[in-house]
Amino acid sequence: SEFQYDYEVYHSLEEIQSWMFEMNRTQAHLVDLFSVGKSYEGRPLYVLQVGKRSRRQKKAVWIDCGVHAREWIGPAFCQWFVREAVSSYQLDSGMRRLLNQLTFYIMPVFNVDGYYFSWTKDRFWRKTRSKNHKFHCRGVDANRNWKVKWCAQGASTHPCDDTYCGPFPESEPEVKAVAKFLRKHKKRVKAYISIHAYAQMLLYPYSYKYTTIPNFDCVESAARSAVTALYAAYGLKYRYGPASTTLYISSGSSIDWAYKNGIPYTFAFELRDTGHFGFLLPESLIGPTCTETTRAVKAIASGVLKKC
Amino acid sequence: FLYNNRYAGDQVFRIHPKNDDEVQTLKNILGPMQVDFWQPNSASLICQNATVDVHVKRNDTPAVHARLKQEHIDYGVSISNLQKEIEKQSGYRSSRKRR
């Protein structure tokens, strides 16, 4: 029977994982599923590989969602994008070209323990769920734990703070697993995209310093085309630019680490809204938010295929 | 109730510090409290002319209201009852289940 799944509601971790298996089963010609490791609490870290199978080594785009547990619109977007990619492969020549020429690695829930905890105990949990043997507080900010200018300005050394950088870089098994995968595939991965909420911004390196990145022109151009594509959907204006100046200085972020490790295009999306609902974005806004963001991600992916 | 109704009466304040004095006063008010910064991520990132969204527990809301008024800092309440908003956001799902 036709697999019924509502992409315009928020789903629990269990539902998302079942959905991933179902997509792998029913869309095997375009979707593969694998795990990059296990979380602190032992949950599998599933990733979907989306794209037309090919013997040759294709360029790749990595997208992760749900680094911060309470930002539920992230996982909703990752699921939406996979569905959009698969369902429009035959109908949309643009998407078909992307899936023929690129591989998308899509991780709907990066912080699986935190997401589960945000559904069951604390709706506004942000961090991972690792334990600290000196403090009763749990968790590390998975976007302050990457090995790049680790635990400097914009991150906290206190385990009870929401921006705690962790006891050492890549202390979080979730961060370590994704870093290991990206290191292994870095020749092919040309774009790294991390989906967050909320601020309606598109950010690129650097986060930890004010210096301009070497390929600024190309990255700025890709960002501009992404927010232009996003605007065309519902007229929503996104701010975009280097994270350090557009948002604020922070260290140990995933986009800086990916960029420093040779991935030329790295972005962090801060999706809707700008604070009216904040983390409690109503399900009625999942559709518009994901539709506009899909346009932006396709624009970035198209940029990867162009020479710049 | 979801989450055992733990967010009943909690509020999200939206605060607009206009200058360095107000930034410092805000840090003094919120720093020692058990509040949850939504934006920016921590008290140390508060800066002038940048909106601060902060989740305040039910028992602390009167004190925060009083202090902000006393200091004449411009603010509003973007979510007046967090539990209701959570129920509303998830209400769609439970209705879905019923469907």
mmCIF file with all atom_site columns, C-alpha atoms in Angstrom, chain A residues 13-82:
data_model
loop_
_atom_site.group_PDB
_atom_site.id
_atom_site.type_symbol
_atom_site.label_atom_id
_atom_site.label_alt_id
_atom_site.label_comp_id
_atom_site.label_asym_id
_atom_site.label_entity_id
_atom_site.label_seq_id
_atom_site.pdbx_PDB_ins_code
_atom_site.Cartn_x
_atom_site.Cartn_y
_atom_site.Cartn_z
_atom_site.occupancy
_atom_site.B_iso_or_equiv
_atom_site.pdbx_formal_charge
_atom_site.auth_seq_id
_atom_site.auth_comp_id
_atom_site.auth_asym_id
_atom_site.auth_atom_id
_atom_site.pdbx_PDB_model_num
ATOM 1  C CA . LEU A 1 13 ? 12.825 10.050 16.696  1.00 0.00 ? 13 LEU A CA 1
ATOM 2  C CA . GLU A 1 14 ? 11.247 6.618  16.363  1.00 0.00 ? 14 GLU A CA 1
ATOM 3  C CA . GLU A 1 15 ? 8.926  7.822  13.596  1.00 0.00 ? 15 GLU A CA 1
ATOM 4  C CA . ILE A 1 16 ? 11.817 9.465  11.743  1.00 0.00 ? 16 ILE A CA 1
ATOM 5  C CA . GLN A 1 17 ? 13.929 6.324  11.919  1.00 0.00 ? 17 GLN A CA 1
ATOM 6  C CA . SER A 1 18 ? 11.040 4.172  10.681  1.00 0.00 ? 18 SER A CA 1
ATOM 7  C CA . TRP A 1 19 ? 10.535 6.645  7.862   1.00 0.00 ? 19 TRP A CA 1
ATOM 8  C CA . MET A 1 20 ? 14.219 6.383  6.908   1.00 0.00 ? 20 MET A CA 1
ATOM 9  C CA . PHE A 1 21 ? 13.984 2.611  6.665   1.00 0.00 ? 21 PHE A CA 1
ATOM 10 C CA . GLU A 1 22 ? 10.824 2.947  4.623   1.00 0.00 ? 22 GLU A CA 1
ATOM 11 C CA . MET A 1 23 ? 12.420 5.423  2.209   1.00 0.00 ? 23 MET A CA 1
ATOM 12 C CA . ASN A 1 24 ? 15.377 3.066  1.806   1.00 0.00 ? 24 ASN A CA 1
ATOM 13 C CA . ARG A 1 25 ? 12.994 0.165  1.143   1.00 0.00 ? 25 ARG A CA 1
ATOM 14 C CA . THR A 1 26 ? 10.627 1.871  -1.236  1.00 0.00 ? 26 THR A CA 1
ATOM 15 C CA . GLN A 1 27 ? 13.025 4.227  -3.049  1.00 0.00 ? 27 GLN A CA 1
ATOM 16 C CA . ALA A 1 28 ? 16.024 1.917  -3.315  1.00 0.00 ? 28 ALA A CA 1
ATOM 17 C CA . HIS A 1 29 ? 16.988 3.254  -6.743  1.00 0.00 ? 29 HIS A CA 1
ATOM 18 C CA . LEU A 1 30 ? 17.687 6.677  -5.216  1.00 0.00 ? 30 LEU A CA 1
ATOM 19 C CA . VAL A 1 31 ? 18.012 6.176  -1.456  1.00 0.00 ? 31 VAL A CA 1
ATOM 20 C CA . ASP A 1 32 ? 20.497 4.218  0.623   1.00 0.00 ? 32 ASP A CA 1
ATOM 21 C CA . LEU A 1 33 ? 20.670 4.161  4.390   1.00 0.00 ? 33 LEU A CA 1
ATOM 22 C CA . PHE A 1 34 ? 23.734 3.679  6.558   1.00 0.00 ? 34 PHE A CA 1
ATOM 23 C CA . SER A 1 35 ? 25.009 4.570  10.033  1.00 0.00 ? 35 SER A CA 1
ATOM 24 C CA . VAL A 1 36 ? 28.124 6.612  10.772  1.00 0.00 ? 36 VAL A CA 1
ATOM 25 C CA . GLY A 1 37 ? 28.303 5.463  14.384  1.00 0.00 ? 37 GLY A CA 1
ATOM 26 C CA . LYS A 1 38 ? 26.527 5.520  17.723  1.00 0.00 ? 38 LYS A CA 1
ATOM 27 C CA . SER A 1 39 ? 25.466 8.345  20.021  1.00 0.00 ? 39 SER A CA 1
ATOM 28 C CA . TYR A 1 40 ? 26.502 8.738  23.663  1.00 0.00 ? 40 TYR A CA 1
ATOM 29 C CA . GLU A 1 41 ? 23.387 6.778  24.735  1.00 0.00 ? 41 GLU A CA 1
ATOM 30 C CA . GLY A 1 42 ? 24.010 4.141  22.088  1.00 0.00 ? 42 GLY A CA 1
ATOM 31 C CA . ARG A 1 43 ? 21.522 5.167  19.417  1.00 0.00 ? 43 ARG A CA 1
ATOM 32 C CA . PRO A 1 44 ? 22.516 4.664  15.762  1.00 0.00 ? 44 PRO A CA 1
ATOM 33 C CA . LEU A 1 45 ? 23.456 7.799  13.783  1.00 0.00 ? 45 LEU A CA 1
ATOM 34 C CA . TYR A 1 46 ? 21.617 7.172  10.549  1.00 0.00 ? 46 TYR A CA 1
ATOM 35 C CA . VAL A 1 47 ? 22.374 8.954  7.278   1.00 0.00 ? 47 VAL A CA 1
ATOM 36 C CA . LEU A 1 48 ? 20.490 8.747  3.996   1.00 0.00 ? 48 LEU A CA 1
ATOM 37 C CA . GLN A 1 49 ? 22.497 8.741  0.758   1.00 0.00 ? 49 GLN A CA 1
ATOM 38 C CA . VAL A 1 50 ? 20.284 10.241 -1.928  1.00 0.00 ? 50 VAL A CA 1
ATOM 39 C CA . GLY A 1 51 ? 21.142 10.309 -5.627  1.00 0.00 ? 51 GLY A CA 1
ATOM 40 C CA . LYS A 1 52 ? 21.239 8.189  -8.722  1.00 0.00 ? 52 LYS A CA 1
ATOM 41 C CA . ARG A 1 53 ? 23.498 5.229  -8.246  1.00 0.00 ? 53 ARG A CA 1
ATOM 42 C CA . SER A 1 54 ? 26.690 5.555  -10.253 1.00 0.00 ? 54 SER A CA 1
ATOM 43 C CA . ARG A 1 55 ? 29.881 3.628  -10.566 1.00 0.00 ? 55 ARG A CA 1
ATOM 44 C CA . ARG A 1 56 ? 31.919 6.809  -10.855 1.00 0.00 ? 56 ARG A CA 1
ATOM 45 C CA . GLN A 1 57 ? 32.792 8.820  -7.764  1.00 0.00 ? 57 GLN A CA 1
ATOM 46 C CA . LYS A 1 58 ? 30.360 11.733 -7.761  1.00 0.00 ? 58 LYS A CA 1
ATOM 47 C CA . LYS A 1 59 ? 30.751 15.023 -5.944  1.00 0.00 ? 59 LYS A CA 1
ATOM 48 C CA . ALA A 1 60 ? 28.759 15.092 -2.724  1.00 0.00 ? 60 ALA A CA 1
ATOM 49 C CA . VAL A 1 61 ? 26.770 17.519 -0.558  1.00 0.00 ? 61 VAL A CA 1
ATOM 50 C CA . TRP A 1 62 ? 26.369 16.836 3.169   1.00 0.00 ? 62 TRP A CA 1
ATOM 51 C CA . ILE A 1 63 ? 23.279 18.144 5.016   1.00 0.00 ? 63 ILE A CA 1
ATOM 52 C CA . ASP A 1 64 ? 22.793 17.631 8.740   1.00 0.00 ? 64 ASP A CA 1
ATOM 53 C CA . CYS A 1 65 ? 19.723 18.619 10.764  1.00 0.00 ? 65 CYS A CA 1
ATOM 54 C CA . GLY A 1 66 ? 18.993 18.614 14.473  1.00 0.00 ? 66 GLY A CA 1
ATOM 55 C CA . VAL A 1 67 ? 22.403 19.473 15.896  1.00 0.00 ? 67 VAL A CA 1
ATOM 56 C CA . HIS A 1 68 ? 20.513 21.406 18.600  1.00 0.00 ? 68 HIS A CA 1
ATOM 57 C CA . ALA A 1 69 ? 17.734 19.276 19.992  1.00 0.00 ? 69 ALA A CA 1
ATOM 58 C CA . ARG A 1 70 ? 15.016 21.880 20.416  1.00 0.00 ? 70 ARG A CA 1
ATOM 59 C CA . GLU A 1 71 ? 15.235 23.128 16.829  1.00 0.00 ? 71 GLU A CA 1
ATOM 60 C CA . TRP A 1 72 ? 12.600 20.698 15.514  1.00 0.00 ? 72 TRP A CA 1
ATOM 61 C CA . ILE A 1 73 ? 12.158 22.454 12.170  1.00 0.00 ? 73 ILE A CA 1
ATOM 62 C CA . GLY A 1 74 ? 15.609 21.093 11.215  1.00 0.00 ? 74 GLY A CA 1
ATOM 63 C CA . PRO A 1 75 ? 14.688 17.389 11.141  1.00 0.00 ? 75 PRO A CA 1
ATOM 64 C CA . ALA A 1 76 ? 11.385 18.350 9.495   1.00 0.00 ? 76 ALA A CA 1
ATOM 65 C CA . PHE A 1 77 ? 13.367 20.033 6.725   1.00 0.00 ? 77 PHE A CA 1
ATOM 66 C CA . CYS A 1 78 ? 15.714 17.102 6.178   1.00 0.00 ? 78 CYS A CA 1
ATOM 67 C CA . GLN A 1 79 ? 12.769 14.757 5.749   1.00 0.00 ? 79 GLN A CA 1
ATOM 68 C CA . TRP A 1 80 ? 11.018 17.252 3.474   1.00 0.00 ? 80 TRP A CA 1
ATOM 69 C CA . PHE A 1 81 ? 14.126 17.601 1.267   1.00 0.00 ? 81 PHE A CA 1
ATOM 70 C CA . VAL A 1 82 ? 14.503 13.829 0.843   1.00 0.00 ? 82 VAL A CA 1
#
